[in-house]
mmCIF file of C-alpha atoms in Angstrom:
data_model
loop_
_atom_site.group_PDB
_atom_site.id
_atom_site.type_symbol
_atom_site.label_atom_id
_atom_site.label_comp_id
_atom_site.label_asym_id
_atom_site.label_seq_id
_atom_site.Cartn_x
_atom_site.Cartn_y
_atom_site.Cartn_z
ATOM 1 C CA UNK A 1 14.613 -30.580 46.134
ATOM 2 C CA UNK A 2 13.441 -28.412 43.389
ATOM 3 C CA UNK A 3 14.014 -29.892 40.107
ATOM 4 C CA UNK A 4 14.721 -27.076 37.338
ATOM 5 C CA UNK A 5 14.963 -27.556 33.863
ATOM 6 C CA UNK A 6 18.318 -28.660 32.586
ATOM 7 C CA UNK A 7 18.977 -27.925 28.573
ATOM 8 C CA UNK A 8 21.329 -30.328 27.286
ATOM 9 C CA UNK A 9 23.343 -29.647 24.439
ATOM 10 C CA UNK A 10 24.858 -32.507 22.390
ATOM 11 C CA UNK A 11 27.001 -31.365 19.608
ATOM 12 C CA UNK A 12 28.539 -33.751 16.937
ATOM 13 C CA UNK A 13 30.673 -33.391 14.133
ATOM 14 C CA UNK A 14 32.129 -36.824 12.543
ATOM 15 C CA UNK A 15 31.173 -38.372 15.936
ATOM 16 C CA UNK A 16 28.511 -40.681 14.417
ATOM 17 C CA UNK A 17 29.706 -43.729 16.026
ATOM 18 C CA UNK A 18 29.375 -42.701 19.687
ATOM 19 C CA UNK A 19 26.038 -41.026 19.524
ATOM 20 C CA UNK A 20 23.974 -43.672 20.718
ATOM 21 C CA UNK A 21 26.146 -44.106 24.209
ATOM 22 C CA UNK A 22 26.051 -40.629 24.838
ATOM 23 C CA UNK A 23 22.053 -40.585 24.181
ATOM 24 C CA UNK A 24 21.317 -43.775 25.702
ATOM 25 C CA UNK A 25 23.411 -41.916 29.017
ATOM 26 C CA UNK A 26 20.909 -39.272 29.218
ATOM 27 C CA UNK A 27 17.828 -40.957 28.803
ATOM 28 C CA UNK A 28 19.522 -43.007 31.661
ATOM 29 C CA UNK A 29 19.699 -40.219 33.922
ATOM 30 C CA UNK A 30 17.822 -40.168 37.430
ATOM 31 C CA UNK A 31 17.401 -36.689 37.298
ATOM 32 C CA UNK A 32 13.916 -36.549 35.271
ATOM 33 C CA UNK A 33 13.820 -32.372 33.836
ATOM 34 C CA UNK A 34 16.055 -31.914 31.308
ATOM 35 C CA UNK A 35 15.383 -31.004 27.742
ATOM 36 C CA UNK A 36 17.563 -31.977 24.533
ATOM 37 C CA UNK A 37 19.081 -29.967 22.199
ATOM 38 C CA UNK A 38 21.111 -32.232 19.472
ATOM 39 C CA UNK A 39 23.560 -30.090 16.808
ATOM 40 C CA UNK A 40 25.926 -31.093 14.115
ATOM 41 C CA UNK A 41 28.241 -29.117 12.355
ATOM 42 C CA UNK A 42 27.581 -30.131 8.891
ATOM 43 C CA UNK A 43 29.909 -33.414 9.700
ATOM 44 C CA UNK A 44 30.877 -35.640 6.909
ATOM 45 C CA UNK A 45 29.738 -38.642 8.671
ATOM 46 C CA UNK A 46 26.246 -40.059 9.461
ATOM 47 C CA UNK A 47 25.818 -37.757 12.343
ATOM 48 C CA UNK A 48 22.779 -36.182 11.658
ATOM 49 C CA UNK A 49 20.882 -39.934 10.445
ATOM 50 C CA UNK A 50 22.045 -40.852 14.000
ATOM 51 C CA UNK A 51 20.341 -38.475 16.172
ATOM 52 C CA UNK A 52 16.997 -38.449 13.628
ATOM 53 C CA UNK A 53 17.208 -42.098 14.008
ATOM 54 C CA UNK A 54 17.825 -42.887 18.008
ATOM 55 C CA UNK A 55 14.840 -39.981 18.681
ATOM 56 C CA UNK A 56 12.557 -41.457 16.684
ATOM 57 C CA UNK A 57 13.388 -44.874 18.362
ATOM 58 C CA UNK A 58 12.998 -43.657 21.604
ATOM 59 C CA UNK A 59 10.546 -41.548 20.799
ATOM 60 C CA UNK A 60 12.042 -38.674 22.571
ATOM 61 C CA UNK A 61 11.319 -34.947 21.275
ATOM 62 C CA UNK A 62 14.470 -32.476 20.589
ATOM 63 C CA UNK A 63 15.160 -29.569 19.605
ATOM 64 C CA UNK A 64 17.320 -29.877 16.241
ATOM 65 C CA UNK A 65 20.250 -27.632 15.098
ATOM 66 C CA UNK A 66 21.491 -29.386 11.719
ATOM 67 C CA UNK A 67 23.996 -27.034 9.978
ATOM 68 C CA UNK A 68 24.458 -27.918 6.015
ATOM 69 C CA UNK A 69 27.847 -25.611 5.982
ATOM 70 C CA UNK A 70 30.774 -26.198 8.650
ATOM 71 C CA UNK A 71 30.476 -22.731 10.835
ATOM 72 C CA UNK A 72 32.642 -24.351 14.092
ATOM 73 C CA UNK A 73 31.978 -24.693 17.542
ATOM 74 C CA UNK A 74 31.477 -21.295 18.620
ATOM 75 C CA UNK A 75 28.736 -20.138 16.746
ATOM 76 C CA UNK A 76 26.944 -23.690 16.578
ATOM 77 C CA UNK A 77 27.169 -22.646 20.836
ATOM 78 C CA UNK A 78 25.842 -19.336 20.304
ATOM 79 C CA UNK A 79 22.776 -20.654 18.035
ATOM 80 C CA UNK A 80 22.302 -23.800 20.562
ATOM 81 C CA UNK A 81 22.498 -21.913 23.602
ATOM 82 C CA UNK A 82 19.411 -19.129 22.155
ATOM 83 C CA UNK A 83 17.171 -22.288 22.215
ATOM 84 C CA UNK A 84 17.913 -23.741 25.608
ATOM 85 C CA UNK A 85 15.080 -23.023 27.918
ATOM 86 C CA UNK A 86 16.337 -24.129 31.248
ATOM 87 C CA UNK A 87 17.694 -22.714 34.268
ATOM 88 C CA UNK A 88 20.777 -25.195 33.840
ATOM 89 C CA UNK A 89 22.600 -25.813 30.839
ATOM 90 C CA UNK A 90 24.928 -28.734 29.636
ATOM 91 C CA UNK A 91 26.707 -28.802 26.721
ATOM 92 C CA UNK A 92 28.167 -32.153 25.607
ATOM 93 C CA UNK A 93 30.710 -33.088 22.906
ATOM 94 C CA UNK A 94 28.918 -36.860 21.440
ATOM 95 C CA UNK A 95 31.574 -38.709 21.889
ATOM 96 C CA UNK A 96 31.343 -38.114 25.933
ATOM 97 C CA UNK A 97 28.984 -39.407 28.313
ATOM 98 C CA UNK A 98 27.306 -39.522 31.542
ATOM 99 C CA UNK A 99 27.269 -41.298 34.570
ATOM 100 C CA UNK A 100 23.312 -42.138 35.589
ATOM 101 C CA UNK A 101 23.595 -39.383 38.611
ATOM 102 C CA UNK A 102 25.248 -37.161 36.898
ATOM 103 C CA UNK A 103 22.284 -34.460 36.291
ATOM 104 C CA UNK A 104 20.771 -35.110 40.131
ATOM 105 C CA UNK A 105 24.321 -34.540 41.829
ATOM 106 C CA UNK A 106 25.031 -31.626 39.841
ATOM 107 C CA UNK A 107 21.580 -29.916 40.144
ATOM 108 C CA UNK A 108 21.446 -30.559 43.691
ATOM 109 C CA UNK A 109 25.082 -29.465 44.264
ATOM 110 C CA UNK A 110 23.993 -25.709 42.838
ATOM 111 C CA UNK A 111 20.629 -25.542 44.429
ATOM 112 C CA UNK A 112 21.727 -25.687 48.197
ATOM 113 C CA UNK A 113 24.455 -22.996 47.278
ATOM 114 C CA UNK A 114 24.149 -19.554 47.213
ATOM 115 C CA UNK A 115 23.985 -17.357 44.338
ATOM 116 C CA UNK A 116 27.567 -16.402 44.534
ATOM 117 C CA UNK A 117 27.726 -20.385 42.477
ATOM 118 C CA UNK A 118 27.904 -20.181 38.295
ATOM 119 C CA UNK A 119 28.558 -23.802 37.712
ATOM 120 C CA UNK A 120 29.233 -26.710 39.516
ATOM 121 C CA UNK A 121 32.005 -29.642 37.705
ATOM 122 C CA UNK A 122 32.980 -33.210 38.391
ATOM 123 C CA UNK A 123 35.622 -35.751 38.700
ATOM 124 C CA UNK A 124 35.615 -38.121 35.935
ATOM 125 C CA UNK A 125 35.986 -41.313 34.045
ATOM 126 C CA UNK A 126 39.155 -41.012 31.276
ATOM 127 C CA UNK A 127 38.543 -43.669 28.487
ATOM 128 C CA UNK A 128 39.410 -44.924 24.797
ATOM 129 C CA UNK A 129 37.943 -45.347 21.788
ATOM 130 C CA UNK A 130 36.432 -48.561 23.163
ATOM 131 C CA UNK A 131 34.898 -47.574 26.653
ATOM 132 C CA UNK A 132 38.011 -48.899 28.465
ATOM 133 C CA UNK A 133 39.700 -46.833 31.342
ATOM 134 C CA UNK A 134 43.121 -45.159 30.560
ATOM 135 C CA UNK A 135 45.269 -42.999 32.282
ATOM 136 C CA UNK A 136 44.873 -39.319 32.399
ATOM 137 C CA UNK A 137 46.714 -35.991 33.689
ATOM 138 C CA UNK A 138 44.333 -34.631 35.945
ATOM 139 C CA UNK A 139 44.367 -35.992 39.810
ATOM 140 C CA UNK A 140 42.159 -33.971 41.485
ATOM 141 C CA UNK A 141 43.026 -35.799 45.343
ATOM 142 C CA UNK A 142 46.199 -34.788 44.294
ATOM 143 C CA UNK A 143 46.023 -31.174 43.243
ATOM 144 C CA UNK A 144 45.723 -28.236 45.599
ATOM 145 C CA UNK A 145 42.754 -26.743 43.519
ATOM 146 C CA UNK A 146 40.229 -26.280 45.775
ATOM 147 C CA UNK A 147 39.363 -24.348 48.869
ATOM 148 C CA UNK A 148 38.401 -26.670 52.008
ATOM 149 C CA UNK A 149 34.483 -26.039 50.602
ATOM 150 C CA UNK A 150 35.605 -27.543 47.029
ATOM 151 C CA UNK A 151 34.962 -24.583 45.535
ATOM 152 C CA UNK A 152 38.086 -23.425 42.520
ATOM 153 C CA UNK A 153 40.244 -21.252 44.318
ATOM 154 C CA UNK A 154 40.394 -17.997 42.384
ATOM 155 C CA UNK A 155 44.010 -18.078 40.731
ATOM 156 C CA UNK A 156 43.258 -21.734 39.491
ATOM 157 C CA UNK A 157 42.082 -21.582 36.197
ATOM 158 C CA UNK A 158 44.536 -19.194 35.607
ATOM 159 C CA UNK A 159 47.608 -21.273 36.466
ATOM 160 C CA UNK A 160 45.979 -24.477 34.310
ATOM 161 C CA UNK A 161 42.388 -25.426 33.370
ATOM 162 C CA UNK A 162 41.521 -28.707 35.921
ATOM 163 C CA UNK A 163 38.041 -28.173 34.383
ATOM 164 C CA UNK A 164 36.700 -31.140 31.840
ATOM 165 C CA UNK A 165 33.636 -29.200 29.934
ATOM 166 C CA UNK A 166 31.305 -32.618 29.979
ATOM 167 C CA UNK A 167 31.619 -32.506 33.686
ATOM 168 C CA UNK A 168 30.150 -29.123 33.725
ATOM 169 C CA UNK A 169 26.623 -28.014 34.528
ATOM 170 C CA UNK A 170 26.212 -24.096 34.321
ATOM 171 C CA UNK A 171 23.583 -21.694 35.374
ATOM 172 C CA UNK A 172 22.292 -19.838 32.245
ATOM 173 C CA UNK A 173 22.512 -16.301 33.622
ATOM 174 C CA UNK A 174 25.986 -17.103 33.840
ATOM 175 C CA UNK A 175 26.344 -17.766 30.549
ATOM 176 C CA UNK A 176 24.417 -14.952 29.305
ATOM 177 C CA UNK A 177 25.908 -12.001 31.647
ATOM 178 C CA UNK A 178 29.197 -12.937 30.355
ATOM 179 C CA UNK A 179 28.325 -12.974 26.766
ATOM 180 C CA UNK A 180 28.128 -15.082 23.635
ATOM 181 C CA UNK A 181 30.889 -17.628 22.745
ATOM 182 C CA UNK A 182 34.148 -16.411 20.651
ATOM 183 C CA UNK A 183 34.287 -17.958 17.237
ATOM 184 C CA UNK A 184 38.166 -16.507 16.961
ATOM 185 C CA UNK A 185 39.148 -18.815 19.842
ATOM 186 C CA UNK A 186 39.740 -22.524 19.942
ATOM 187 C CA UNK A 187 39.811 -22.242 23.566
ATOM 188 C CA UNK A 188 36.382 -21.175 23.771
ATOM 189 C CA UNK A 189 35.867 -23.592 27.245
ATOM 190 C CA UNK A 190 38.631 -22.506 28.698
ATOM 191 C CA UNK A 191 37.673 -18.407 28.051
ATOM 192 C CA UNK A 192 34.288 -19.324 29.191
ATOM 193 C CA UNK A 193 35.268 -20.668 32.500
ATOM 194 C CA UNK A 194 37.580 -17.881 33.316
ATOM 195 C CA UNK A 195 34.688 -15.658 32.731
ATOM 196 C CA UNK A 196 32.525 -16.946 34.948
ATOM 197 C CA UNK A 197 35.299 -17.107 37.540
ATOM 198 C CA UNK A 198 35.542 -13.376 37.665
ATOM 199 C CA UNK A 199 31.706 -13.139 38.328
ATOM 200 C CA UNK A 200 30.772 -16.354 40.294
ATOM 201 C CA UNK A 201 32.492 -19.284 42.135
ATOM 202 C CA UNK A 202 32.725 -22.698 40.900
ATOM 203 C CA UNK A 203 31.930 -25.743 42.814
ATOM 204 C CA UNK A 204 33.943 -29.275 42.467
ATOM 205 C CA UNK A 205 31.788 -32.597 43.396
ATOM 206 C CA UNK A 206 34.248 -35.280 44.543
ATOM 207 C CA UNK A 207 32.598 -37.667 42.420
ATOM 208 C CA UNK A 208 33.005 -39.255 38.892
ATOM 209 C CA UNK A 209 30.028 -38.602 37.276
ATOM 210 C CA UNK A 210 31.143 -38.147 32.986
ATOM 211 C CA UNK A 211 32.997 -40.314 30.917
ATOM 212 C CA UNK A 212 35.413 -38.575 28.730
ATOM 213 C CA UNK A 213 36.733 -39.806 25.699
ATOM 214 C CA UNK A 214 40.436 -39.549 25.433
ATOM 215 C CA UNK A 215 41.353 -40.079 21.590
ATOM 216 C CA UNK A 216 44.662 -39.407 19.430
ATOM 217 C CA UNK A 217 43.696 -35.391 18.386
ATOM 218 C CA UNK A 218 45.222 -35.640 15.498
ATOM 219 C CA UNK A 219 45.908 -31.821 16.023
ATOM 220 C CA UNK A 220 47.594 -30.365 13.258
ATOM 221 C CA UNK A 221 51.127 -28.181 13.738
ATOM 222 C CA UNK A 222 49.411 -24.615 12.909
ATOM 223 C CA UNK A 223 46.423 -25.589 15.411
ATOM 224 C CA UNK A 224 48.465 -26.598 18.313
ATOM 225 C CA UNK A 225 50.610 -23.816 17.885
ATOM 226 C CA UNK A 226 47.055 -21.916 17.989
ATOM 227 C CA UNK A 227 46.126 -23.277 20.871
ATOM 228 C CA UNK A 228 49.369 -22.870 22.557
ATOM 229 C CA UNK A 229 49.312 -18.375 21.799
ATOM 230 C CA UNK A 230 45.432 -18.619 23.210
ATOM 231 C CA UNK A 231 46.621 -20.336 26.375
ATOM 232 C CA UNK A 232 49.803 -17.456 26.831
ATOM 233 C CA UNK A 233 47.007 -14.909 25.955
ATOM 234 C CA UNK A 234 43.949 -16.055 28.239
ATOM 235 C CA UNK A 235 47.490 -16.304 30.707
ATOM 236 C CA UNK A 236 48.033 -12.737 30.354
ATOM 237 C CA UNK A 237 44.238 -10.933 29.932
ATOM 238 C CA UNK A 238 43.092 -13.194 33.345
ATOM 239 C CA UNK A 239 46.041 -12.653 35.759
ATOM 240 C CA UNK A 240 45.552 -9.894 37.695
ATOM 241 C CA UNK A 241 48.371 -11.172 40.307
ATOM 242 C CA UNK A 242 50.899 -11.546 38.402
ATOM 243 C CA UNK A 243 50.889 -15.688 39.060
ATOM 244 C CA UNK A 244 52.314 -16.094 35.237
ATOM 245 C CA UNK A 245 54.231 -13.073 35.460
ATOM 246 C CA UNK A 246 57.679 -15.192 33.983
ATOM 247 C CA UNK A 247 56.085 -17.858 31.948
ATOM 248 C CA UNK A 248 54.709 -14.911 29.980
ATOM 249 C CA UNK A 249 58.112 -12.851 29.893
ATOM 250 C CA UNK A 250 59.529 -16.328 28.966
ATOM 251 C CA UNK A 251 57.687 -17.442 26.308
ATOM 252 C CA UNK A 252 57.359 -13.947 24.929
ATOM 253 C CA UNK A 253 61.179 -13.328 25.219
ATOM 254 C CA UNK A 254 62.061 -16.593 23.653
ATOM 255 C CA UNK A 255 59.627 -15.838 20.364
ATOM 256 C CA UNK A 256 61.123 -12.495 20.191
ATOM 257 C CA UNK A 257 64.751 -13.387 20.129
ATOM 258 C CA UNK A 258 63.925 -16.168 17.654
ATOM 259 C CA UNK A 259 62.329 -13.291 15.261
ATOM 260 C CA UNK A 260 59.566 -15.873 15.491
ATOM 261 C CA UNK A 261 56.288 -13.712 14.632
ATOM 262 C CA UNK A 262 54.366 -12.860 17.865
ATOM 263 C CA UNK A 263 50.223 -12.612 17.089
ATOM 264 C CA UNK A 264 49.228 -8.987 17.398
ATOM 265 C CA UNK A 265 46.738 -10.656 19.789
ATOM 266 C CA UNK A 266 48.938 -11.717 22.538
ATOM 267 C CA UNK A 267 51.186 -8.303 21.972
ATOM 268 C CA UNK A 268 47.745 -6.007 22.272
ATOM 269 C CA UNK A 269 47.371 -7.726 25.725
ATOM 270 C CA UNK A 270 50.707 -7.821 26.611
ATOM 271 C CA UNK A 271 51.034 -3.972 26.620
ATOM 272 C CA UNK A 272 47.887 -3.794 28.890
ATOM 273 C CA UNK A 273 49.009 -6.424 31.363
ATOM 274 C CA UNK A 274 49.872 -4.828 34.670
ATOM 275 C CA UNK A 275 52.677 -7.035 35.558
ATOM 276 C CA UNK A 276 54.577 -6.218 32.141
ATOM 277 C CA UNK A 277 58.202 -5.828 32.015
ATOM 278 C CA UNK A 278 58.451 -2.305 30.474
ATOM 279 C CA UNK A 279 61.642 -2.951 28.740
ATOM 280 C CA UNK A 280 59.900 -5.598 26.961
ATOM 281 C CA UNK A 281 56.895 -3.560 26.613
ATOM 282 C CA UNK A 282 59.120 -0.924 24.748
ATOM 283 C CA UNK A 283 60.548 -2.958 22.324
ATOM 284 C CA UNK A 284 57.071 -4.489 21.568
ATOM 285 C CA UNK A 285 55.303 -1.520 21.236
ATOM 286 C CA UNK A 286 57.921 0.403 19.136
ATOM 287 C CA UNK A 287 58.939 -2.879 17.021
ATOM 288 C CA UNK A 288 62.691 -2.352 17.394
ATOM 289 C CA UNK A 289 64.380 -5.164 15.996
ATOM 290 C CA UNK A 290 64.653 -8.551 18.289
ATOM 291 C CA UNK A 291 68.665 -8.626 17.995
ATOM 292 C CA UNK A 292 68.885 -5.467 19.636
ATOM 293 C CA UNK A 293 66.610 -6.403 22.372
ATOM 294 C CA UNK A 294 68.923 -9.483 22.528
ATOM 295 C CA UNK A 295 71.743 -7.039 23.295
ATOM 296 C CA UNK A 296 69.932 -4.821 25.623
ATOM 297 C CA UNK A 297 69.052 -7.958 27.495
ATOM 298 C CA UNK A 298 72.686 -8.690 27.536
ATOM 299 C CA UNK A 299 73.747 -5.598 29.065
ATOM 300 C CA UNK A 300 70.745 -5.190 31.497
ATOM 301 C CA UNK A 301 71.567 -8.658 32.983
ATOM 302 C CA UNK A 302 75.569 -7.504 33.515
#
């Protein structure tokens, strides 16, 4: 088997604690071409006296990316990804880890496929704060994700993201012919995968081979909300079927009767989406009040 050069990307911020398991992981990895990129985000924490100090004990060289001003993940992305040289690229959170095979399954997954593959992802290991195994939503034996090759159907990502990003191992020229990361979306992984999904297919391995750390998110109100209108709006700019069709009329409808403020984001999309309800449309578009749509609805339903 060829073995290209896999760029690995681990990004910190006030993840000081776990940085040593997730470098130890890679240095434990049986797949022996990989360079390391290490970035923080100007954390609070000991992050950066962390990765300066496990290098220099293992004496392993890496390419450092040590913001002194918070800029988020997006852009620290965008600056990591302009120093990766490989053909391969992983980009790990610090509080995640790796399985020992993880880099040699993965790499050898996309090599014996054809270029029609953009990434390959895994099954994986759910645990806490601690290490210890806990239980988590995603089932893949139990999900009807994947065509009989593993590879993500096509409508998949668009009915709910099964993909863990520190499972992930992407071809660069995937990432670069679908352009830099977004720094107005939280959902940047998400976006990305979706991306490559309209230009390549993605391959599952039926193996556990990443350890994700599942903690308490301590997600804020406003953020989840965020994250909620970039799900309905990734929903809406991605389904050309019409698969969400009514959980987009829904949750649009129930905002709008609620006078609850709908992002000029989601309502820019909305009016492009082909599977729009027009009457909807109209009253978006034209921002007639929400109690008379309320009424219209009435009537139209009689």
């Amino acid at each position: 088997m060829n073995k290209p050069l896999v760029s690995i990307v681990v990004i910190s911020y006030n993840q000081a604690k776990y940085i040593k398991e997730n470098l130890d992981s890679l240095k434990a990895q049986t797949y022996p071409n990989w360079e390391l990129i290490v970035a923080d985000d100007a954390s609070p924490d000991n992050s950066v006296e962390e990765f300066k100090n496990w290098l220099k004990e293992n004496n392993v060289n890496a390419k450092k990316l040590f913001h002194t001003k918070n800029t988020g993940l997006a852009t620290v992305l965008n600056e990591a990804l302009d120093l990766c040289e490989g053909k391969y690229l992983k980009f790990i959170a610090a509080d995640d880890y790796l399985h020992p095979e993880c880099l040699e399954e993965s790499v050898k997954s996309l090599e014996e496929k054809s270029d029609e593959y953009g990434m390959v992802f895994t099954d994986f290991y759910p645990v806490n704060d601690s290490g210890v195994s806990v239980d988590f939503s995603i089932y893949y034996e139990n999900k009807d994700y994947f065509n009989e090759d593993y590879s993500l159907k096509d409508n998949q990502l668009i009915k709910y993201n099964c993909i863990i990003a520190p499972t992930t191992l992407v071809k660069k020229e995937a990432i670069l012919s679908t352009g830099k990361y977004d720094p107005s979306l939280l959902l940047e992984d998400h976006h990305r995968w979706l991306m490559i999904n309209e230009k390549y297919k993605i391959l599952f391995i039926n193996k556990k081979l990443a350890y994700y750390r599942v903690l308490p998110t301590g997600i804020t109100g406003k953020r989840h909300n965020r994250m909620i209108e970039e799900d309905i709006y990734l929903r809406i700019k991605y389904d050309k079927n019409g698969i969400n069709k009514k959980q987009i009329f829904d949750y649009i409808c129930s905002r709008y009767r609620k006078n609850t403020k709908i992002p000029d984001f989601i309502i820019n999309e909305y009016l492009k989406y082909p599977h729009r309800v027009k009457r909807l449309s109209f009253f978006l578009k034209n921002k007639i009040h929400p109690y008379l749509f309320y009424i219209f609805t009435k009537i139209y339903k009689r």
